[in-house]
Tab-separated table of C-alpha atoms and ligand atoms in Angstrom:
chain	number	residue	atom	x	y	z
A	1	MET	CA	0.252	-5.817	25.716
A	2	SER	CA	2.556	-3.509	23.773
A	3	PHE	CA	1.720	0.088	22.921
A	4	SER	CA	3.459	-0.383	19.544
A	5	GLN	CA	3.810	-3.600	17.566
A	6	LEU	CA	6.722	-2.287	15.509
A	7	SER	CA	8.989	-5.216	14.640
A	8	HIS	CA	11.720	-3.892	12.338
A	9	LEU	CA	12.599	-1.633	9.423
A	10	GLU	CA	12.730	-2.960	5.883
A	11	CYS	CA	14.243	-1.368	2.794
A	12	GLY	CA	11.523	-0.376	0.319
A	13	ARG	CA	13.733	-1.409	-2.594
A	14	CYS	CA	16.052	-4.313	-1.669
A	15	GLY	CA	14.164	-5.604	1.378
A	16	ALA	CA	17.203	-5.533	3.699
A	17	GLU	CA	16.226	-5.572	7.388
A	18	HIS	CA	17.397	-2.803	9.702
A	19	ASP	CA	17.246	-2.407	13.472
A	20	SER	CA	14.341	-0.166	14.464
A	21	GLU	CA	15.684	0.562	17.949
A	22	ARG	CA	18.264	3.131	16.947
A	23	PRO	CA	18.061	6.220	14.714
A	24	GLN	CA	18.168	5.179	11.057
A	25	ASN	CA	18.198	6.977	7.752
A	26	LEU	CA	18.445	5.286	4.331
A	27	CYS	CA	19.171	1.593	3.652
A	28	VAL	CA	22.863	0.908	4.278
A	29	LYS	CA	22.928	-1.484	1.314
A	30	CYS	CA	21.212	0.443	-1.488
A	31	GLY	CA	20.471	3.963	-0.182
A	32	SER	CA	16.663	3.691	-0.468
A	33	PRO	CA	13.978	4.648	2.079
A	34	LEU	CA	13.260	2.285	4.979
A	35	LEU	CA	9.698	1.288	5.866
A	36	ALA	CA	8.415	0.340	9.329
A	37	ARG	CA	7.059	-3.198	9.657
A	38	TYR	CA	4.739	-4.421	12.402
A	39	ASP	CA	3.839	-7.750	13.938
A	40	LEU	CA	0.350	-7.706	12.446
A	41	ASP	CA	-0.631	-11.016	14.078
A	42	ALA	CA	0.054	-9.411	17.448
A	43	VAL	CA	-1.944	-6.325	16.442
A	44	ARG	CA	-4.866	-8.518	15.372
A	45	SER	CA	-4.948	-10.387	18.644
A	46	SER	CA	-4.534	-7.315	20.852
A	47	VAL	CA	-7.056	-4.847	19.370
A	48	ASP	CA	-10.005	-4.642	17.000
A	49	PRO	CA	-11.876	-1.793	15.315
A	50	ALA	CA	-14.604	-1.793	17.978
A	51	GLN	CA	-12.033	-1.034	20.688
A	52	ILE	CA	-10.430	1.666	18.577
A	53	ALA	CA	-13.834	3.361	18.273
A	54	GLY	CA	-13.732	4.081	22.006
A	55	ARG	CA	-10.333	5.781	22.001
A	56	ALA	CA	-9.476	9.497	22.000
A	57	PRO	CA	-10.071	11.252	18.642
A	58	ASP	CA	-6.472	11.701	17.559
A	59	LEU	CA	-4.080	9.661	15.436
A	60	TRP	CA	-2.609	7.915	18.483
A	61	ARG	CA	-5.783	5.804	18.584
A	62	TYR	CA	-3.861	3.600	16.119
A	63	HIS	CA	-0.826	3.289	18.398
A	64	GLU	CA	-0.327	-0.437	17.754
A	65	LEU	CA	0.358	0.487	14.116
A	66	LEU	CA	2.677	3.376	15.001
A	67	PRO	CA	6.370	3.182	15.910
A	68	VAL	CA	6.450	4.904	19.316
A	69	ARG	CA	7.128	2.275	22.008
A	70	ASN	CA	6.281	4.166	25.169
A	71	PRO	CA	3.095	6.228	25.650
A	72	GLU	CA	5.198	8.716	27.599
A	73	SER	CA	7.259	9.437	24.489
A	74	VAL	CA	4.225	10.746	22.616
A	75	THR	CA	4.415	14.432	21.697
A	76	THR	CA	0.958	15.565	20.688
A	77	LEU	CA	-0.833	18.784	19.862
A	78	GLY	CA	-4.117	16.916	19.290
A	79	GLU	CA	-3.483	15.932	15.650
A	80	GLY	CA	-5.701	13.580	13.669
A	81	MET	CA	-9.334	12.554	13.147
A	82	THR	CA	-9.888	15.425	10.737
A	83	PRO	CA	-13.347	15.690	9.172
A	84	LEU	CA	-14.384	13.599	6.170
A	85	LEU	CA	-17.220	15.654	4.741
A	86	PRO	CA	-19.524	15.318	1.730
A	87	LEU	CA	-19.384	18.055	-0.908
A	88	ALA	CA	-22.886	17.773	-2.283
A	89	ARG	CA	-23.199	21.032	-4.197
A	90	TYR	CA	-19.719	21.166	-5.685
A	91	GLY	CA	-19.723	17.393	-6.268
A	92	GLU	CA	-22.983	17.665	-8.196
A	93	ARG	CA	-21.488	20.478	-10.278
A	94	ILE	CA	-18.493	18.407	-11.388
A	95	GLY	CA	-20.530	15.216	-11.851
A	96	LEU	CA	-19.431	13.420	-8.677
A	97	PRO	CA	-22.364	13.350	-6.255
A	98	GLN	CA	-20.444	11.064	-3.887
A	99	LEU	CA	-17.433	13.356	-3.565
A	100	MET	CA	-15.880	13.839	-0.115
A	101	ILE	CA	-13.111	15.983	1.307
A	102	LYS	CA	-10.673	14.804	3.966
A	103	ASP	CA	-9.866	18.206	5.381
A	104	GLU	CA	-6.362	18.487	6.779
A	105	GLY	CA	-6.772	22.233	7.162
A	106	LEU	CA	-8.177	21.460	10.620
A	107	ILE	CA	-5.043	20.163	12.238
A	108	PRO	CA	-2.319	21.745	14.409
A	109	THR	CA	0.052	23.891	12.301
A	110	GLY	CA	-2.595	24.022	9.548
A	111	SER	CA	-1.311	21.220	7.323
A	112	PHE	CA	-1.203	17.434	7.242
A	113	LYS	CA	2.539	17.737	7.914
A	114	ALA	CA	1.537	17.750	11.599
A	115	ARG	CA	0.911	14.006	11.364
A	116	GLY	CA	4.401	13.190	10.143
A	117	ALA	CA	5.916	15.614	12.627
A	118	ALA	CA	3.996	14.240	15.630
A	119	VAL	CA	5.107	10.680	14.955
A	120	GLY	CA	8.586	11.504	13.587
A	121	VAL	CA	9.473	13.867	16.437
A	122	SER	CA	8.081	11.525	19.111
A	123	ARG	CA	10.072	8.583	17.797
A	124	ALA	CA	13.268	10.630	17.255
A	125	ALA	CA	13.118	11.901	20.846
A	126	GLU	CA	12.438	8.376	22.101
A	127	LEU	CA	15.555	7.150	20.304
A	128	GLY	CA	17.706	9.880	21.872
A	129	VAL	CA	17.969	12.386	19.001
A	130	GLU	CA	18.685	15.895	20.332
A	131	ARG	CA	18.983	17.969	17.155
A	132	LEU	CA	17.419	17.390	13.778
A	133	ALA	CA	17.784	19.109	10.413
A	134	MET	CA	15.581	19.137	7.349
A	135	PRO	CA	14.914	20.777	3.989
A	136	THR	CA	11.272	21.762	3.470
A	137	ASN	CA	8.808	23.503	1.184
A	138	GLY	CA	7.552	25.256	4.314
A	139	ASN	CA	4.762	23.333	6.002
A	140	ALA	CA	6.864	20.383	7.129
A	141	GLY	CA	9.546	22.688	8.532
A	142	ALA	CA	6.900	24.606	10.462
A	143	ALA	CA	5.338	21.428	11.830
A	144	TRP	CA	8.626	19.777	12.823
A	145	SER	CA	9.786	23.028	14.444
A	146	LEU	CA	6.651	23.355	16.539
A	147	TYR	CA	6.448	19.693	17.529
A	148	GLY	CA	10.209	19.783	18.140
A	149	ALA	CA	9.731	22.702	20.513
A	150	ARG	CA	7.103	20.759	22.448
A	151	ALA	CA	9.374	17.709	22.636
A	152	GLY	CA	12.445	19.744	23.604
A	153	LEU	CA	14.283	18.916	20.364
A	154	ALA	CA	16.419	21.505	18.569
A	155	ALA	CA	15.932	21.907	14.815
A	156	THR	CA	17.725	23.391	11.824
A	157	VAL	CA	15.415	24.082	8.876
A	158	VAL	CA	16.367	25.153	5.339
A	159	MET	CA	13.581	26.341	3.031
A	160	PRO	CA	13.301	28.084	-0.351
A	161	LEU	CA	12.823	31.852	-0.289
A	162	ASP	CA	9.521	31.369	-2.138
A	163	ALA	CA	7.949	29.055	0.469
A	164	PRO	CA	4.764	30.380	2.148
A	165	GLU	CA	5.904	33.210	4.391
A	166	ILE	CA	3.838	32.158	7.386
A	167	THR	CA	5.832	28.926	7.612
A	168	ARG	CA	9.033	30.943	8.185
A	169	ARG	CA	7.347	32.732	11.039
A	170	GLU	CA	6.202	29.450	12.579
A	171	CYS	CA	9.836	28.267	12.522
A	172	VAL	CA	11.128	31.493	14.069
A	173	ALA	CA	8.414	31.515	16.749
A	174	SER	CA	9.389	28.021	17.825
A	175	GLY	CA	13.057	28.965	18.186
A	176	THR	CA	14.282	26.977	15.187
A	177	ASP	CA	17.587	27.707	13.478
A	178	LEU	CA	16.042	28.813	10.135
A	179	HIS	CA	17.880	29.373	6.834
A	180	LEU	CA	16.425	30.501	3.526
A	181	VAL	CA	17.874	29.480	0.175
A	182	ASP	CA	17.378	31.168	-3.173
A	183	GLY	CA	16.561	27.839	-4.831
A	184	LEU	CA	14.375	24.748	-4.590
A	185	ILE	CA	13.812	22.080	-1.922
A	186	SER	CA	16.420	19.954	-3.706
A	187	ASP	CA	19.005	22.725	-3.094
A	188	ALA	CA	17.930	22.908	0.555
A	189	GLY	CA	18.362	19.125	0.726
A	190	ARG	CA	21.972	19.315	-0.454
A	191	ILE	CA	22.755	21.952	2.199
A	192	VAL	CA	21.179	19.863	4.967
A	193	GLY	CA	23.018	16.748	3.752
A	194	GLU	CA	26.357	18.540	4.086
A	195	LEU	CA	25.497	19.761	7.578
A	196	VAL	CA	24.513	16.267	8.722
A	197	ALA	CA	27.626	14.686	7.181
A	198	ALA	CA	29.885	17.168	8.963
A	199	SER	CA	28.093	16.831	12.327
A	200	ASP	CA	29.641	13.560	13.446
A	201	GLY	CA	26.252	12.075	14.320
A	202	ARG	CA	25.124	15.062	16.375
A	203	VAL	CA	22.528	16.253	13.833
A	204	PHE	CA	19.851	13.786	12.699
A	205	ASP	CA	18.676	14.042	9.062
A	206	ALA	CA	14.868	14.267	9.189
A	207	SER	CA	14.403	14.861	5.433
A	208	THR	CA	11.340	13.348	3.742
A	209	LEU	CA	11.776	9.556	3.548
A	210	LYS	CA	15.366	9.801	4.788
A	211	GLU	CA	13.967	8.921	8.178
A	212	PRO	CA	11.392	6.131	8.395
A	213	TYR	CA	8.676	7.485	10.700
A	214	ARG	CA	7.205	10.597	9.087
A	215	ILE	CA	5.400	8.292	6.660
A	216	GLU	CA	3.928	6.389	9.619
A	217	GLY	CA	2.228	9.568	10.791
A	218	LYS	CA	0.949	10.318	7.312
A	219	LYS	CA	-0.432	6.832	6.789
A	220	THR	CA	-2.986	7.579	9.491
A	221	MET	CA	-4.882	9.648	6.874
A	222	GLY	CA	-5.592	6.322	5.142
A	223	ILE	CA	-6.565	4.542	8.362
A	224	GLU	CA	-8.892	7.399	9.316
A	225	ILE	CA	-10.597	7.384	5.915
A	226	ALA	CA	-11.267	3.646	6.364
A	227	GLU	CA	-12.540	4.072	9.915
A	228	GLN	CA	-14.698	7.092	9.064
A	229	LEU	CA	-16.332	5.105	6.245
A	230	GLY	CA	-17.131	2.216	8.615
A	231	TRP	CA	-13.954	0.239	7.737
A	232	ARG	CA	-14.569	0.487	4.034
A	233	MET	CA	-12.490	2.255	1.452
A	234	PRO	CA	-13.691	4.663	-1.237
A	235	ASP	CA	-13.262	3.878	-4.953
A	236	VAL	CA	-10.756	6.667	-5.641
A	237	ILE	CA	-8.433	8.854	-3.528
A	238	LEU	CA	-6.812	11.944	-5.068
A	239	TYR	CA	-3.657	13.258	-3.485
A	240	PRO	CA	-1.526	16.339	-4.323
A	241	THR	CA	1.882	14.751	-4.749
A	242	GLY	CA	5.221	16.386	-4.046
A	243	GLY	CA	7.505	14.032	-2.145
A	244	GLY	CA	4.582	11.602	-2.272
A	245	VAL	CA	4.850	10.566	1.370
A	246	GLY	CA	1.131	10.939	1.986
A	247	LEU	CA	0.278	8.803	-1.023
A	248	ILE	CA	2.827	6.129	-0.158
A	249	GLY	CA	1.576	6.267	3.431
A	250	ILE	CA	-2.076	5.814	2.452
A	251	HIS	CA	-1.079	2.852	0.273
A	252	LYS	CA	0.917	1.356	3.147
A	253	ALA	CA	-2.050	1.835	5.507
A	254	MET	CA	-4.390	0.076	3.104
A	255	ASN	CA	-2.051	-2.892	2.811
A	256	GLU	CA	-1.710	-3.170	6.589
A	257	LEU	CA	-5.489	-2.934	7.124
A	258	ARG	CA	-6.151	-5.574	4.473
A	259	GLU	CA	-3.588	-7.889	6.035
A	260	LEU	CA	-5.250	-7.340	9.405
A	261	GLY	CA	-8.587	-8.240	7.829
A	262	TRP	CA	-10.099	-4.894	8.898
A	263	ILE	CA	-10.957	-3.954	5.306
A	264	SER	CA	-11.584	-6.077	2.235
A	265	GLY	CA	-12.349	-5.700	-1.458
A	266	PRO	CA	-10.341	-3.916	-4.127
A	267	PRO	CA	-8.090	-1.058	-2.993
A	268	PRO	CA	-9.057	2.514	-3.872
A	269	ARG	CA	-7.423	3.709	-7.089
A	270	LEU	CA	-4.818	6.225	-6.015
A	271	VAL	CA	-4.275	9.373	-8.073
A	272	ALA	CA	-1.045	11.381	-7.897
A	273	VAL	CA	-1.915	14.974	-8.756
A	274	GLN	CA	0.908	17.284	-9.864
A	275	ALA	CA	1.230	20.778	-11.285
A	276	GLU	CA	2.007	21.292	-14.980
A	277	GLY	CA	5.115	23.181	-13.898
A	278	CYS	CA	6.492	20.279	-11.818
A	279	ALA	CA	5.347	16.832	-12.910
A	280	PRO	CA	8.164	14.266	-12.663
A	281	ILE	CA	5.790	11.534	-11.457
A	282	VAL	CA	3.229	12.140	-14.202
A	283	ARG	CA	5.969	12.030	-16.855
A	284	ALA	CA	7.394	8.783	-15.452
A	285	PHE	CA	3.908	7.266	-15.151
A	286	GLU	CA	3.022	8.149	-18.740
A	287	GLN	CA	6.310	6.763	-20.006
A	288	GLY	CA	5.852	3.530	-18.053
A	289	GLU	CA	9.011	4.098	-16.018
A	290	SER	CA	9.568	2.889	-12.475
A	291	GLU	CA	11.525	5.986	-11.400
A	292	SER	CA	11.321	9.699	-12.185
A	293	ARG	CA	13.873	12.070	-13.677
A	294	TYR	CA	14.735	15.524	-12.307
A	295	TRP	CA	12.204	18.148	-13.516
A	296	ALA	CA	14.219	21.196	-14.560
A	297	ASP	CA	13.051	24.766	-13.751
A	298	SER	CA	10.067	23.556	-11.767
A	299	ARG	CA	7.515	26.112	-10.633
A	300	THR	CA	3.917	26.237	-9.362
A	301	VAL	CA	1.805	28.298	-6.964
A	302	ALA	CA	1.003	25.007	-5.215
A	303	PHE	CA	4.325	25.246	-3.465
A	304	GLY	CA	4.102	22.029	-1.441
A	305	ILE	CA	4.101	19.962	-4.625
A	306	ASN	CA	7.129	21.671	-6.162
A	307	VAL	CA	9.470	18.697	-5.741
A	308	PRO	CA	11.569	18.127	-8.885
A	309	LYS	CA	12.873	14.644	-7.983
A	310	PRO	CA	11.146	12.831	-5.116
A	311	ILE	CA	13.395	10.286	-3.407
A	312	GLY	CA	10.436	7.910	-3.009
A	313	ASP	CA	9.428	8.133	-6.689
A	314	PHE	CA	9.614	4.352	-7.182
A	315	LEU	CA	7.296	3.834	-4.199
A	316	ILE	CA	4.784	6.372	-5.560
A	317	LEU	CA	4.803	4.708	-8.991
A	318	ARG	CA	4.470	1.281	-7.366
A	319	ALA	CA	1.435	2.479	-5.367
A	320	LEU	CA	-0.212	3.776	-8.552
A	321	ALA	CA	0.467	0.505	-10.393
A	322	GLU	CA	-0.729	-1.732	-7.547
A	323	THR	CA	-4.010	0.143	-7.169
A	324	SER	CA	-4.732	0.656	-10.910
A	325	GLY	CA	-4.362	4.364	-10.206
A	326	THR	CA	-3.140	7.192	-12.387
A	327	ALA	CA	-1.150	10.429	-12.410
A	328	ILE	CA	-2.389	13.729	-13.818
A	329	THR	CA	-1.331	17.361	-14.084
A	330	VAL	CA	-3.330	20.543	-13.616
A	331	SER	CA	-2.268	24.087	-14.469
A	332	ASP	CA	-1.899	26.866	-11.913
A	333	ALA	CA	-4.819	28.687	-13.564
A	334	GLU	CA	-7.006	25.590	-13.236
A	335	LEU	CA	-6.191	25.020	-9.588
A	336	LEU	CA	-6.674	28.677	-8.641
A	337	ALA	CA	-10.087	28.683	-10.331
A	338	GLU	CA	-10.997	25.457	-8.533
A	339	LEU	CA	-9.969	26.957	-5.184
A	340	ARG	CA	-12.518	29.718	-5.726
A	341	ASP	CA	-15.261	27.274	-6.775
A	342	VAL	CA	-14.799	25.072	-3.698
A	343	ALA	CA	-14.828	28.114	-1.388
A	344	ALA	CA	-17.861	29.672	-3.050
A	345	MET	CA	-19.898	26.469	-3.226
A	346	GLU	CA	-18.873	24.711	-0.021
A	347	GLY	CA	-17.457	27.373	2.284
A	348	MET	CA	-14.067	25.678	2.413
A	349	PHE	CA	-10.946	27.728	1.821
A	350	VAL	CA	-8.596	24.963	0.705
A	351	CYS	CA	-4.864	25.237	0.095
A	352	PRO	CA	-3.600	25.428	-3.509
A	353	GLU	CA	-2.302	21.845	-3.309
A	354	GLY	CA	-5.761	20.624	-2.261
A	355	ALA	CA	-7.289	22.761	-5.014
A	356	ALA	CA	-5.049	20.941	-7.508
A	357	ALA	CA	-6.577	17.644	-6.403
A	358	PHE	CA	-10.096	19.049	-6.880
A	359	ALA	CA	-9.187	20.250	-10.375
A	360	ALA	CA	-7.903	16.742	-11.096
A	361	ALA	CA	-11.160	15.185	-9.866
A	362	ARG	CA	-13.080	17.396	-12.275
A	363	LYS	CA	-10.804	16.447	-15.185
A	364	LEU	CA	-10.866	12.721	-14.450
A	365	ARG	CA	-14.657	12.755	-14.232
A	366	ALA	CA	-14.840	14.633	-17.537
A	367	SER	CA	-12.545	12.088	-19.215
A	368	GLY	CA	-14.564	9.197	-17.790
A	369	TRP	CA	-11.679	7.767	-15.716
A	370	ILE	CA	-13.869	8.312	-12.646
A	371	GLY	CA	-17.481	7.143	-12.932
A	372	ALA	CA	-20.417	9.247	-11.781
A	373	ASP	CA	-21.441	6.737	-9.117
A	374	GLU	CA	-18.003	6.302	-7.570
A	375	ARG	CA	-17.090	7.285	-4.032
A	376	VAL	CA	-14.218	9.738	-4.288
A	377	VAL	CA	-12.084	11.290	-1.550
A	378	VAL	CA	-9.969	14.384	-2.184
A	379	LEU	CA	-7.215	15.172	0.306
A	380	ASN	CA	-7.090	18.838	1.157
A	381	THR	CA	-3.631	18.835	2.665
A	382	GLY	CA	-3.725	22.216	4.372
A	383	ALA	CA	-5.569	25.379	5.338
A	384	GLY	CA	-6.128	28.001	2.665
A	385	ILE	CA	-5.433	30.717	5.205
A	386	LYS	CA	-1.746	29.741	5.147
A	387	TYR	CA	-1.637	31.091	1.556
A	388	PRO	CA	-3.349	34.483	1.685
A	389	GLY	CA	-2.034	35.473	-1.750
A	390	THR	CA	-4.078	32.919	-3.711
A	391	VAL	CA	-7.141	35.176	-3.754
A	392	PRO	CA	-6.656	38.798	-4.826
A	393	VAL	CA	-8.899	41.354	-3.122
A	394	ASP	CA	-10.132	44.400	-4.998
A	395	ALA	CA	-12.883	45.446	-2.600
A	396	PRO	CA	-13.605	49.173	-2.662
A	397	VAL	CA	-12.517	51.126	0.436
A	398	LEU	CA	-15.252	53.265	1.925
A	399	PRO	CA	-14.555	56.551	3.685
A	400	VAL	CA	-15.171	56.426	7.427
A	401	ASP	CA	-18.571	58.102	6.970
A	402	GLY	CA	-19.381	56.061	3.843
A	403	HIS	CA	-22.688	54.364	2.944
A	404	LEU	CA	-23.775	51.564	0.601
A	405	VAL	CA	-27.170	53.102	-0.117
B	1	PLP	C1	0.005	21.614	1.711
B	1	PLP	C2	0.841	20.515	1.108
B	1	PLP	N1	0.262	19.612	0.319
B	1	PLP	C3	0.965	18.604	-0.235
B	1	PLP	C4	2.327	18.460	-0.038
B	1	PLP	C5	3.043	17.310	-0.658
B	1	PLP	O1	3.255	16.315	0.280
B	1	PLP	P1	3.925	14.929	0.000
B	1	PLP	O2	5.362	15.084	0.307
B	1	PLP	O3	3.270	13.957	0.919
B	1	PLP	O4	3.687	14.592	-1.442
B	1	PLP	C6	2.977	19.402	0.786
B	1	PLP	C7	4.425	19.306	1.037
B	1	PLP	O5	5.097	20.254	1.369
B	1	PLP	C8	2.224	20.449	1.375
B	1	PLP	O6	2.800	21.342	2.179
B	2	ZN	ZN1	18.050	-1.411	0.303
């Protein structure tokens, strides 16, 4: 019985097959992202949901559907099986009594990027990679640096100056070779690309969707949602979309689970939530296009979703089309107000990206796109405490001998 049932890599655009047993980046034929494919018949005959229920509560419980071949190659900090919790009070307020949060704030490194890093780093190390490099909006760089440190992999990370400051410190603490750029993630990506090209194969490009396994870690959010709901899917899933890897991953997970026969019925409608100041996917969706165009001068406080031209745009738009989903923007003012409402009504300090998805849920309920009786899951992709600046504090300072009465 194999730990992983990975069979090969397949180009997401042209379908060309690639060998999964050596480090790979984009499709050699058309330059598009590669997707991991599994022998699902072998998965079906070797494990079932009842057996999975008895496994350890981390994402490696789905190891047959993950790319790491050898259990000894697994680098883990205990990631996965984050809570799926009802939000009764807040849900009632916005007209969605069956609203739930999948809270990725409770995961090593404080963001869902831990999932992609755990699987991506484990597989890279297994395939003999010694140094990796990546552009990041902060959280992914922090996660890959920390998981890299645990795996003994060296990392070079390039991030915008404006990225959440704590993520720089996570990189430095883990011994990563960190560089800041006075620009956007797309500028960081160009710098990393040059480094990799000049490295003669010594530096592996671990950029979003330029390596095929980060998405495999992120797809486990979709598998967990299904398992936590008793192998059923909700009606709608809202996801704050930057590079879109989480959304593409959840879509991929749903397709694999349906093919396995572990879930049935219509897929959840997927919603790509973007900020008004950076909405290439929403613009493409509204214009009926299958790819996005570069969003000039992008800006938003929800820094993780400031991605002006996602490389997997066609996969995001395909996922929305195949699930009868939609794409929607929210303003920074709306998402910051929503962040306060969720904290005050539910005691959850969500990240600004997660707050954007809550603001979108409110808007889509108000417009009628989501019905009052629908089961809705919002992905909170990270911990609010990683972004201390989202809530200003003007509490009065008392003298040391002060009193309140
Ligand atoms: C907290 C947070 N949410 C959402 C995203 C967007 O992720 P994805 O690339 O999966 O769209 C990021 C990416 O940096 C992030 O850090
Ligand atoms: Zn291709």
